Coordinates of C-alpha atoms and ligand atoms in Angstrom, one line a residue:
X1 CA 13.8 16.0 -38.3
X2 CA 12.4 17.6 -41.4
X3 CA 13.2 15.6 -45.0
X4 CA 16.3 18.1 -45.9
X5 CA 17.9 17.5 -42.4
X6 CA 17.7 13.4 -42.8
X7 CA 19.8 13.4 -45.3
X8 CA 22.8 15.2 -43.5
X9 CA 26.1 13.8 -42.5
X10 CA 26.0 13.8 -38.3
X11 CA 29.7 15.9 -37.4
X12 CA 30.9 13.3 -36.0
X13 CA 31.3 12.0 -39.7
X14 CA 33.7 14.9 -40.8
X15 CA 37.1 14.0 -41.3
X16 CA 39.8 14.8 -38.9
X17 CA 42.6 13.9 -36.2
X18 CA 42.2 11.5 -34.0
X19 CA 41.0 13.1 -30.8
X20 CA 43.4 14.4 -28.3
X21 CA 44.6 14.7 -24.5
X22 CA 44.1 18.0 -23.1
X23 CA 47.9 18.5 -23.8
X24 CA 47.9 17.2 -27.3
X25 CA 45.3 20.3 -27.8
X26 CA 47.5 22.5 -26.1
X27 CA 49.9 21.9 -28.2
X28 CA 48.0 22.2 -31.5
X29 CA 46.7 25.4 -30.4
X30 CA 50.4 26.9 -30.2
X31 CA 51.1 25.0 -33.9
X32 CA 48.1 26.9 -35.4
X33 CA 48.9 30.4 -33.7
X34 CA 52.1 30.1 -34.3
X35 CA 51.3 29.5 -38.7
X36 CA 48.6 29.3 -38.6
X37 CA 49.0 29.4 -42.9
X38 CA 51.4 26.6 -42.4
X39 CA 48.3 24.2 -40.3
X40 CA 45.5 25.3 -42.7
X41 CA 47.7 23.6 -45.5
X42 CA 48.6 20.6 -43.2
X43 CA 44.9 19.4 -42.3
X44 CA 43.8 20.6 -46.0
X45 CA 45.9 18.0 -47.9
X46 CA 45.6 15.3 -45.3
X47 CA 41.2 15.8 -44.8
X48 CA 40.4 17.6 -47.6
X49 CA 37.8 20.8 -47.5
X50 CA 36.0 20.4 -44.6
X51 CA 38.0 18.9 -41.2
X52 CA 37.1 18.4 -38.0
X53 CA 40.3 18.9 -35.7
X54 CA 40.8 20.0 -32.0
X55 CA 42.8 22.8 -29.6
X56 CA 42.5 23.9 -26.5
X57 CA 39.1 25.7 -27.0
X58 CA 37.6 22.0 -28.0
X59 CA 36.5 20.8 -31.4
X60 CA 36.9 23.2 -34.4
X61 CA 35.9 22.7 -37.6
X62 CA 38.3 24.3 -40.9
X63 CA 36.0 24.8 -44.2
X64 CA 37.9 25.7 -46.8
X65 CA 35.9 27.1 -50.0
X66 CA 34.0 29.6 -51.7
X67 CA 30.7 27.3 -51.2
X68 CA 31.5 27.1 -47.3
X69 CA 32.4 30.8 -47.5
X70 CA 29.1 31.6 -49.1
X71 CA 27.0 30.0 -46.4
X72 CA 29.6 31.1 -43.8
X73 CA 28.9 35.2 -44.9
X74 CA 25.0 34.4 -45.4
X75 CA 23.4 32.7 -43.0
X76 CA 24.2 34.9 -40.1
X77 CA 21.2 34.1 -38.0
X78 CA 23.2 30.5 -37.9
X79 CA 26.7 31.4 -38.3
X80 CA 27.6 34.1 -35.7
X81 CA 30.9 36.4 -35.6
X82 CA 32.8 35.2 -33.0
X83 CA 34.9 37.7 -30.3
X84 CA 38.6 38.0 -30.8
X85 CA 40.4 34.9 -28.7
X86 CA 42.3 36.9 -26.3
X87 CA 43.1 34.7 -23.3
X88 CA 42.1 35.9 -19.4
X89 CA 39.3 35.1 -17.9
X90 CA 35.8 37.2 -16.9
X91 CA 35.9 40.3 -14.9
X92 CA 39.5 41.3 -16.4
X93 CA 40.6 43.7 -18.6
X94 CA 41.7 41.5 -21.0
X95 CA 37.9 40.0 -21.4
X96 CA 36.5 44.1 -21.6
X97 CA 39.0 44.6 -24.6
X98 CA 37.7 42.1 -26.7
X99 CA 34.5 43.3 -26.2
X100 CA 33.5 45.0 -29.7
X101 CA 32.0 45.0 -32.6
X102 CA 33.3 41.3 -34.2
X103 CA 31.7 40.0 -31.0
X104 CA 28.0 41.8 -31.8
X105 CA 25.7 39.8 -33.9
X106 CA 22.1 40.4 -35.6
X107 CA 20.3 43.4 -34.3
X108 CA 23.0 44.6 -31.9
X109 CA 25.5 44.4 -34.7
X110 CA 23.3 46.2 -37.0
X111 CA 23.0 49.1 -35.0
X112 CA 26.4 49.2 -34.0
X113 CA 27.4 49.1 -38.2
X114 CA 24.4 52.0 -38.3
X115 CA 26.4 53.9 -36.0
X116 CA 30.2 53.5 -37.4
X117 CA 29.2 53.4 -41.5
X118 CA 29.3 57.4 -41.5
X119 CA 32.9 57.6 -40.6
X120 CA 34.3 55.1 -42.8
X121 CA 31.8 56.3 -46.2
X122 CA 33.9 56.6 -49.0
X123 CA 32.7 60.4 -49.2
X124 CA 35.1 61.1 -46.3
X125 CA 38.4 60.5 -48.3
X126 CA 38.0 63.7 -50.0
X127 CA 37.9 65.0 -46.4
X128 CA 40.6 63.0 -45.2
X129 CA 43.2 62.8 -48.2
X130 CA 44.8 66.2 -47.3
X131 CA 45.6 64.8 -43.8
X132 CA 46.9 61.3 -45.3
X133 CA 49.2 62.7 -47.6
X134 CA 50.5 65.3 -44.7
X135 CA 51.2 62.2 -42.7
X136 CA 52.7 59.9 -45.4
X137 CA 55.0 63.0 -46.1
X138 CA 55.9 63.4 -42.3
X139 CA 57.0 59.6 -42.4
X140 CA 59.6 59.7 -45.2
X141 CA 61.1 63.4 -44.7
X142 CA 63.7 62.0 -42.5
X143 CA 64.7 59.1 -45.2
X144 CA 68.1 59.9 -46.5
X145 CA 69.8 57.8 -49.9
X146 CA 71.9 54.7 -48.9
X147 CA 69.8 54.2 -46.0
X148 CA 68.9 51.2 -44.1
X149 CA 65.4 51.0 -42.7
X150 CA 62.8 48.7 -41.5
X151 CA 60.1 48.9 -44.3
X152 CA 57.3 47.2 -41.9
X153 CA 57.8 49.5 -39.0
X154 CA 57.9 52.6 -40.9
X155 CA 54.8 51.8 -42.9
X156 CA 53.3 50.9 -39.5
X157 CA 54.0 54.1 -37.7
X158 CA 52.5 56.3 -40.5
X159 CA 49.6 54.1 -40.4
X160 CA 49.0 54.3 -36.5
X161 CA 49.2 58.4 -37.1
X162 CA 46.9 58.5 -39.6
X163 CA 44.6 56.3 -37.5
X164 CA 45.4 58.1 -34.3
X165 CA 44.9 61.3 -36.1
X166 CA 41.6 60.9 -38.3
X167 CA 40.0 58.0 -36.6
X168 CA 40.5 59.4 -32.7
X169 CA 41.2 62.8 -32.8
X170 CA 44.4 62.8 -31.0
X171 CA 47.1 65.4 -31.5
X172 CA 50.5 64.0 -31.8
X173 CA 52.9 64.1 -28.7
X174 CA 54.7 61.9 -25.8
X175 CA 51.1 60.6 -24.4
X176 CA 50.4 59.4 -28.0
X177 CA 53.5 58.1 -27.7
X178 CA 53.0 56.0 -25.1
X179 CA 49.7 54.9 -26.3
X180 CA 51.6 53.1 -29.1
X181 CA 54.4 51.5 -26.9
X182 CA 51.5 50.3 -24.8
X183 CA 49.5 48.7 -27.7
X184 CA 52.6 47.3 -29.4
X185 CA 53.4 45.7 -25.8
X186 CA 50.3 44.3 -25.3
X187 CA 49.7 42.7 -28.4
X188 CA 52.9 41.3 -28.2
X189 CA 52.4 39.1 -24.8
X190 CA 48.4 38.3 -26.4
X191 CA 49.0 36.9 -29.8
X192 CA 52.1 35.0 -27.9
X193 CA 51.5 31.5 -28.5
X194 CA 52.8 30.5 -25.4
X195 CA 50.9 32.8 -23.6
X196 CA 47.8 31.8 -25.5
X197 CA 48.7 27.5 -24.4
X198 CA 49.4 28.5 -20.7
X199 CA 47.3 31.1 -19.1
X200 CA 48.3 31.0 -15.6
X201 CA 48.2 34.2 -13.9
X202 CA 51.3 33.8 -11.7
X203 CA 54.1 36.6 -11.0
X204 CA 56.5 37.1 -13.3
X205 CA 54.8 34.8 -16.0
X206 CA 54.3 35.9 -19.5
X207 CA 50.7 35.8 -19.2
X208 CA 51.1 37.9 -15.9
X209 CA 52.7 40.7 -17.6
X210 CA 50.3 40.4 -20.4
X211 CA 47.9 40.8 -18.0
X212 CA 49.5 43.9 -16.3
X213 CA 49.4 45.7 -19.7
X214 CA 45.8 44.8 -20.6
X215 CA 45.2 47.0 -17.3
X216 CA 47.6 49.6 -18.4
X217 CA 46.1 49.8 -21.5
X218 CA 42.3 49.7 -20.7
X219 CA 43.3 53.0 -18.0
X220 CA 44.9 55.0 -20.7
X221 CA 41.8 54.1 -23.1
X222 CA 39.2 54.8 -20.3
X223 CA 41.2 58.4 -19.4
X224 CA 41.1 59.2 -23.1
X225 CA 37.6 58.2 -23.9
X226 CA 36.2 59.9 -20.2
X227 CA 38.2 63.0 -21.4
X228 CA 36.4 63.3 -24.8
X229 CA 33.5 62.7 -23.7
X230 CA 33.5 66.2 -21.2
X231 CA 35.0 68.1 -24.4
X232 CA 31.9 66.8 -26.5
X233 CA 31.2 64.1 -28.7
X234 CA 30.8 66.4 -31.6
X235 CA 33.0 65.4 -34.8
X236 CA 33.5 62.9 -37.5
X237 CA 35.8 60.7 -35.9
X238 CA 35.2 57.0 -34.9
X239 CA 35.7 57.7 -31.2
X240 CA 33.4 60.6 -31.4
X241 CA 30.9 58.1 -33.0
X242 CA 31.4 55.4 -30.3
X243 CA 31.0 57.8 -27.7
X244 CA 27.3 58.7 -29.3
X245 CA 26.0 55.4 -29.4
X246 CA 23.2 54.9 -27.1
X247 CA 21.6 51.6 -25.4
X248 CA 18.3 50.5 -27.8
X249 CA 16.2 52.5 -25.0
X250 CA 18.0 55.8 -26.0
X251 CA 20.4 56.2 -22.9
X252 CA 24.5 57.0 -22.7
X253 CA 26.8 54.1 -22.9
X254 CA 29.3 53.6 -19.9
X255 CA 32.5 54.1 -21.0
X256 CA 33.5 51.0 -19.4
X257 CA 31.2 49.3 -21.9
X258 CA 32.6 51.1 -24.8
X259 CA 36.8 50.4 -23.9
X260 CA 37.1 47.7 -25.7
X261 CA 35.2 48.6 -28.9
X262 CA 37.8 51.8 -29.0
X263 CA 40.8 49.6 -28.7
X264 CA 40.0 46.6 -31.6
X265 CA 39.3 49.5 -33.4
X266 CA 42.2 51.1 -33.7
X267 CA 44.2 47.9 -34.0
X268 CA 42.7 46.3 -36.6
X269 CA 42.5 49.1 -38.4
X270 CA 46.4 50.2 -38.2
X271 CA 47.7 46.7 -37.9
X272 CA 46.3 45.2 -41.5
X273 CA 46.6 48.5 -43.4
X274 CA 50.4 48.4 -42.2
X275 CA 50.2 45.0 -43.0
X276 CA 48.9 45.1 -46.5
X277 CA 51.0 48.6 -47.4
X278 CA 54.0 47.0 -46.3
X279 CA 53.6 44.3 -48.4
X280 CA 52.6 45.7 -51.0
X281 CA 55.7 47.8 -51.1
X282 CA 57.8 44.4 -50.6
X283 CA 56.0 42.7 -53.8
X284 CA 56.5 46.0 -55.8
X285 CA 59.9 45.9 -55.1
X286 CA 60.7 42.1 -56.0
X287 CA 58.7 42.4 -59.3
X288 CA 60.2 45.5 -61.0
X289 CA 57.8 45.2 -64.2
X290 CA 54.9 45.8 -61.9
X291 CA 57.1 48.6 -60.3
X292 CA 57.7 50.1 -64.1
X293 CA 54.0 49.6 -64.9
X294 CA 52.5 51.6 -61.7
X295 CA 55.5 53.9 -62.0
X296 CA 54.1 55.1 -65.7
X297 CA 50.5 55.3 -64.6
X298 CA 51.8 57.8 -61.9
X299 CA 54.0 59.5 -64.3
X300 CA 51.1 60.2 -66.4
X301 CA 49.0 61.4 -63.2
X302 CA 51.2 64.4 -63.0
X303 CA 52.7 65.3 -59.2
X304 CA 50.4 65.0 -56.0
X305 CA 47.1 63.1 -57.8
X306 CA 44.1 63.6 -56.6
X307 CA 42.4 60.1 -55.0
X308 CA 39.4 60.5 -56.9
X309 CA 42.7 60.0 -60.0
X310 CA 44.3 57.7 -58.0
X311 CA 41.3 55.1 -57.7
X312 CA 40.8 54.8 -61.1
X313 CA 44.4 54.2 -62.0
X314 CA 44.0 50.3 -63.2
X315 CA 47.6 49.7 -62.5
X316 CA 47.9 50.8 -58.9
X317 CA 44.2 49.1 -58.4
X318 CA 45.5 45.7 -60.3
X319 CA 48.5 45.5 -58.0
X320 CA 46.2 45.8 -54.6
X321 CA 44.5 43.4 -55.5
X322 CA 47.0 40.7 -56.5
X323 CA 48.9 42.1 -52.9
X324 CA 45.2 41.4 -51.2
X325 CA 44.7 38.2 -52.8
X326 CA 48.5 36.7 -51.8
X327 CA 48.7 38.0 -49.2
X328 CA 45.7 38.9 -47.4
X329 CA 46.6 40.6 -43.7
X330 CA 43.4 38.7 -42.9
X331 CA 44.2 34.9 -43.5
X332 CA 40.9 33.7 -41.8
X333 CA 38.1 34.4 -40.2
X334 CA 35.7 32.5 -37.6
X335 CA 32.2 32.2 -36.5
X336 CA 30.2 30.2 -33.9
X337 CA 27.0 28.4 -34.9
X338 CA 23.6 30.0 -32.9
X339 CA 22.1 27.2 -32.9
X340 CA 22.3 23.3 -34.6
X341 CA 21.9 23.8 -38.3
X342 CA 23.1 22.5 -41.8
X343 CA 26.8 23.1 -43.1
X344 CA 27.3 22.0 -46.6
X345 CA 25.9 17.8 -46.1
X346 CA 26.5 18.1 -42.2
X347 CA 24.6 18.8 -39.2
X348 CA 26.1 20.5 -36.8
X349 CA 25.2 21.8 -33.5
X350 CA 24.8 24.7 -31.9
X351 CA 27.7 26.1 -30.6
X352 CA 30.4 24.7 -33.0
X353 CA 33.3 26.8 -34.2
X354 CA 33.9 27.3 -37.4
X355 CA 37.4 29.0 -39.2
X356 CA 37.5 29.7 -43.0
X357 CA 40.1 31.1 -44.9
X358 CA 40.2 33.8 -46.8
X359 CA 44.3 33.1 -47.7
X360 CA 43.4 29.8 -48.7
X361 CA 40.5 31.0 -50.7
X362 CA 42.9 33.1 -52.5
X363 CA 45.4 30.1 -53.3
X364 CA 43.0 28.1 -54.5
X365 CA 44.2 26.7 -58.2
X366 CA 40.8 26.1 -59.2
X367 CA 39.7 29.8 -58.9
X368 CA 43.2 31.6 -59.7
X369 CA 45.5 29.7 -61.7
X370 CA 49.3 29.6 -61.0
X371 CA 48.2 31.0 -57.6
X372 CA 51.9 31.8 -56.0
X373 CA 52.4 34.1 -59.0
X374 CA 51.9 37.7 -58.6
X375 CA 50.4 38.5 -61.6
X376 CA 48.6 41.8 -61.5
X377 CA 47.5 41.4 -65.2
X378 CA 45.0 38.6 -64.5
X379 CA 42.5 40.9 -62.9
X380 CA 42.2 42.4 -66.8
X381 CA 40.3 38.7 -67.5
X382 CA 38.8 37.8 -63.9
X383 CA 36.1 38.5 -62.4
X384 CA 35.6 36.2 -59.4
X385 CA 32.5 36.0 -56.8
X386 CA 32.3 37.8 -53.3
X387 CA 33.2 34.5 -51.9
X388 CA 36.5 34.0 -54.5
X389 CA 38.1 36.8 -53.5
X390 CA 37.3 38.1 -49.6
X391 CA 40.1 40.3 -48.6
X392 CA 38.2 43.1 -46.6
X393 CA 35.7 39.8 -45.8
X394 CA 32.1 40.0 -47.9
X395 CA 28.3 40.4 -46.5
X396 CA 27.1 42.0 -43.6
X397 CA 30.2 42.0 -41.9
X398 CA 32.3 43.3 -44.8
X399 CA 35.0 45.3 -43.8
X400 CA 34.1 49.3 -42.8
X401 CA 37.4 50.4 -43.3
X402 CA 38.2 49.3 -46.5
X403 CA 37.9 52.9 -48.5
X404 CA 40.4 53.9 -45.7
X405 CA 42.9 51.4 -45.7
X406 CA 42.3 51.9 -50.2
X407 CA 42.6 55.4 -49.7
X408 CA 45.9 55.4 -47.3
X409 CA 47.7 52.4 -49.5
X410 CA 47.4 54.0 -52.8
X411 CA 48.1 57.8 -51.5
X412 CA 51.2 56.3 -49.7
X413 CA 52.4 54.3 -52.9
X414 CA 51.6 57.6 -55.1
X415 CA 53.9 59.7 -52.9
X416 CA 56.6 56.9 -51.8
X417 CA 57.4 55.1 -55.5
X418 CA 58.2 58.1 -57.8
X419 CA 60.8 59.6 -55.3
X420 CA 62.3 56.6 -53.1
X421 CA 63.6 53.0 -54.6
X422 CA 63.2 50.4 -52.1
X423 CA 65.5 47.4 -52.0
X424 CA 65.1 44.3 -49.7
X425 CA 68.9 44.1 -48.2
X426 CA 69.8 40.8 -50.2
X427 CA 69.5 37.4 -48.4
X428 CA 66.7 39.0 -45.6
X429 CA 65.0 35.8 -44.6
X430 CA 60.7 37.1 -44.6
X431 CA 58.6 34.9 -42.6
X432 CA 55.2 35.6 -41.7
X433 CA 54.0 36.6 -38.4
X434 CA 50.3 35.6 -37.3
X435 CA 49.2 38.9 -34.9
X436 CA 46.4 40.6 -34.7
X437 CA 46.8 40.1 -38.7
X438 CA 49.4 38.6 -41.1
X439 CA 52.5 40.7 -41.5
X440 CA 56.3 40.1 -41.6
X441 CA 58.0 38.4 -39.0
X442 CA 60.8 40.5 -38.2
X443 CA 60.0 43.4 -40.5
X444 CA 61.7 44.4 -43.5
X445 CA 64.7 45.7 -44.0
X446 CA 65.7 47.7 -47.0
X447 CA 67.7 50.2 -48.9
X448 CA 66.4 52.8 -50.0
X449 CA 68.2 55.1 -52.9
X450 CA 66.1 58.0 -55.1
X451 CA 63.9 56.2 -57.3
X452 CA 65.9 56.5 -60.9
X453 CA 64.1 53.5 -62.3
X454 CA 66.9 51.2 -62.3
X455 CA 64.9 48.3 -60.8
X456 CA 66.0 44.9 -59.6
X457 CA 64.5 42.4 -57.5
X458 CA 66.6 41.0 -54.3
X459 CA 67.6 37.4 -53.6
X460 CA 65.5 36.5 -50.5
X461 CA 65.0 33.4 -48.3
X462 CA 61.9 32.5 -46.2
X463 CA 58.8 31.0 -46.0
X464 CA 57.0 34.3 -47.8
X465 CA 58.5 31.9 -51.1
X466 CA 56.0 29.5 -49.8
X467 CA 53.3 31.7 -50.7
X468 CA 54.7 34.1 -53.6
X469 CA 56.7 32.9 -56.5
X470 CA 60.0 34.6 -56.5
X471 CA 62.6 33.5 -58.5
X472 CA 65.7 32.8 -56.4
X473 CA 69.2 30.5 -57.3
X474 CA 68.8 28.2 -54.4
X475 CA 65.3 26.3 -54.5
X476 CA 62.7 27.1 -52.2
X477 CA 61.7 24.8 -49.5
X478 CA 57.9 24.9 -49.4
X479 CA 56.0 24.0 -46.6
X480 CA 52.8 23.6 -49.3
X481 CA 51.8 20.3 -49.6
X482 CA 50.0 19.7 -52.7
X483 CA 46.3 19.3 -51.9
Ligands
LIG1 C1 44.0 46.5 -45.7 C2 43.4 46.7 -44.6 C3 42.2 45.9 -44.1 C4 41.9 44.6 -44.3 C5 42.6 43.5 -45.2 C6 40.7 44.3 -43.5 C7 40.0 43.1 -43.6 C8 38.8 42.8 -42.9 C9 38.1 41.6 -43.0 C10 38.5 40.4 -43.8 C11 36.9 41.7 -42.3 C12 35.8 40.7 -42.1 C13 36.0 39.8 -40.9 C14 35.0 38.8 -40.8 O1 34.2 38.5 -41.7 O2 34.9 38.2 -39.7 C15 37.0 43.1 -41.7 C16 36.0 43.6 -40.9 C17 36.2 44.8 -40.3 N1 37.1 45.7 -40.5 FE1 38.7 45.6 -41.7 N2 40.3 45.4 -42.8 C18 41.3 46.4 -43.1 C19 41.3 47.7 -42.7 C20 40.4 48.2 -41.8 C21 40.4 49.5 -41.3 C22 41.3 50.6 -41.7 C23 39.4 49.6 -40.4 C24 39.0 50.8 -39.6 C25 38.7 50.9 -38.4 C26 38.7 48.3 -40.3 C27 37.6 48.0 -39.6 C28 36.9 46.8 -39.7 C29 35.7 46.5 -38.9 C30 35.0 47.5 -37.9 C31 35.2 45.3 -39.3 C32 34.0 44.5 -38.7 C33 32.8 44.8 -39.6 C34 31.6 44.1 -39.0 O3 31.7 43.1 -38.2 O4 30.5 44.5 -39.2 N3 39.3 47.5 -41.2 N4 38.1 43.7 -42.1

């Protein structure tokens, strides 16, 4: 042991629960993916920063942070990304799907980044923006005044066809059609927290269906990647891209070995930017001085801005980031450690898991005060570090879709605002809902009347009051515990 390493805490001296059966870890494991906001705050106020607690993957260990978060996004020869947690077992479908780029690390990850930066470069918005506003158009053509829709699933939709369309080349149509139902379905059954506690593959199960679809779904991938590959991999599309990487000795990558990559893809990518412009939309439309505010900065725009005016509107940006910083559509993160090695005054071995939170991050009263209030105009006076504020992550692995999802969210607020007034139907209860990423529970239903600037906010219920301040006559009953 060298001298820095004596002085270190063993793990064993972290704070935490008690240890558990291999039911009482069960169980934990369906509290966290079920809120998994609502357990970060639990073990935070009871432990403090840095817990050691257990589910039914073993001991984990919560850091909560922006010192932890620092080490966490630095040291990745120690602290690798970990694959998504999708339950079924080797040799399935459902263990090919998660193979992709969150599960490469060092070198192999590297090269796969090398590979997919080109699609995602922020030069490729002026490409793309004609394309983004054609879809965002598409999706609210039909919307008629005095209607009733579900914010979250429209917002969704256009995102999937923008994704579908400028990320894999595929024209619209029934097939694409049932692509979506497929991955809608299947994500479902997998981020089911009872699937997730009981993974017993017997007939007529959840976790059988779930199983079923993960076979469905990796056949349509395959059939859609085997069939652009004999077309030609030329184009600047992110399936086109995946389909040119080669192994590190220069030869063609099975498609087989490329499925999964394909699918994470496109669902991370349509599922948070849904996520985040769905609630952005929601927050706009609860706080109508914000709505006034961006509403003049388009009016001053003129019709149809460019993006290249749109992202360097302060308003619009100001807003995104207050939206990204409450309510982050990635609430955590995790890695695994490589090998034993020092984690703030612990050692730890090799092979522990680690989460860390970029929602908690953002809620942190230290770093943001009054952190439930959305308050775009604190981001004239702030200025906080790469591991304060982490919405699209920070380091290596920092987000390679973040000038997309930018790009989509402020083209879509830009066209949506000036023409439609959104209004949550009074009394909607908004909980979260832990997927793939954090969204609305049930969706979001609204109103929707021509925009005539006549703004006010809706009485709502729900634990989304847990996490943003709204104003409301009956008090909010806040799962929060103070830390
Ligand atoms: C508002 C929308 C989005 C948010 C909030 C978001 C957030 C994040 C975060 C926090 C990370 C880091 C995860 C970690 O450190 O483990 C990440 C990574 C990533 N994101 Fe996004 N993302 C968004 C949109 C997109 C889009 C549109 C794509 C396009 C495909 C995308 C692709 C990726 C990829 C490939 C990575 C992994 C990068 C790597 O490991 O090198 N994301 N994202």
């Amino acid at each position: 042991m060298d001298d820095a390493s004596a002085d270190l805490l063993p793990t064993s001296a972290i704070p935490g629960p008690k240890r558990l059966s291999i039911v009482g870890g069960i169980w934990e494991q369906v509290k966290f993916d079920r809120d998994p906001v609502r357990y970060m705050y639990g073990l935070r106020a009871q432990y403090g920063d840095l817990t050691r607690f257990q589910n039914r993957l073993g001991t984990m260990l919560l850091a909560i942070g922006p010192e932890y978060n620092r080490q966490l996004h630095q040291e990745t020869d120690l602290f690798h990304s970990r694959p998504f947690v999708l339950p079924g077992g080797k040799h399935t479908s459902q263990h090919r799907l998660r193979q992709s780029i969150f599960s490469l690390n060092e070198a192999e990850h590297k090269r796969m980044r090398h590979q997919l930066l080109p699609v995602f470069q922020r030069s490729m918005m002026d490409l793309h923006q004609h394309s983004i506003r054609k879809h965002v158009e598409n999706s609210v053509s039909t919307w008629q005044p005095g209607q009733a829709r579900n914010l979250h699933r429209d917002m969704h939709l256009m995102v999937w066809n923008v994704v579908r369309d400028l990320l894999y080349g595929l024209d619209d149509g029934t097939a694409t059609e049932a692509l979506h139902e497929g991955m809608e379905h299947w994500m479902l059954q997998t981020f089911s927290p009872w699937v997730r506690a009981f993974p017993v593959n017997l007939p007529f199960t959840p976790y059988n269906r779930m199983m079923q679809d993960a076979n469905r779904l990796e056949r349509k991938f395959l059939d859609l990647m085997r069939k652009r590959r004999a077309q030609g991999v030329e184009g600047n599309d992110a399936l086109a891209a995946l389909l040119r990487f080669k192994t590190s000795d220069g030869k063609e990558v099975p498609v087989e070995l490329l499925v999964g990559h394909a699918l994470i893809l496109f669902l991370v990518a349509y599922e948070t930017t849904g996520n985040t412009l769905t609630w952005t939309l929601f927050l706009l439309s609860q706080f109508p001085q914000a709505q006034q505010d961006v509403l003049d900065e388009l009016q001053a725009l003129g019709p149809n801005p460019s993006y290249d005016k749109l992202e360097q509107a302060p308003m619009l940006a100001r807003v995104l980031k207050e939206s990204t910083r409450l309510l982050p559509a990635v609430p955590y993160s995790r890695r695994l450690a490589s090998r034993d090695g020092a984690f703030g005054r612990y050692q730890i071995p090799k092979k522990t898991r680690v989460i860390f939170s970029h929602y908690m991050t953002h809620h942190l009263p230290e770093i943001y005060s009054n952190p439930e209030r959305f308050d775009p105009a604190r981001w004239e006076t702030i200025k906080p570090s790469p591991s304060e504020f982490m919405p699209f992550g920070s380091g290596v692995r920092t987000c390679l879709g973040s000038s997309l999802a930018q790009c989509v969210i402020k083209l879509a607020i830009a066209h949506i605002l000036p023409r439609w007034k959104i209004n949550v139907v009074p009394h909607t209860q908004v909980d979260r809902h832990m997927g793939i990423s954090l969204g609305p529970r049930n969706g979001i239903p609204v109103v929707i009347s021509r925009q005539d600037r006549d703004l006010h906010k809706s009485p709502i219920t729900g634990n989304i009051r847990d996490m943003v301040e709204i104003d409301h006559p009956e008090p909010a009953k806040r799962t929060r515990i103070a830390a």
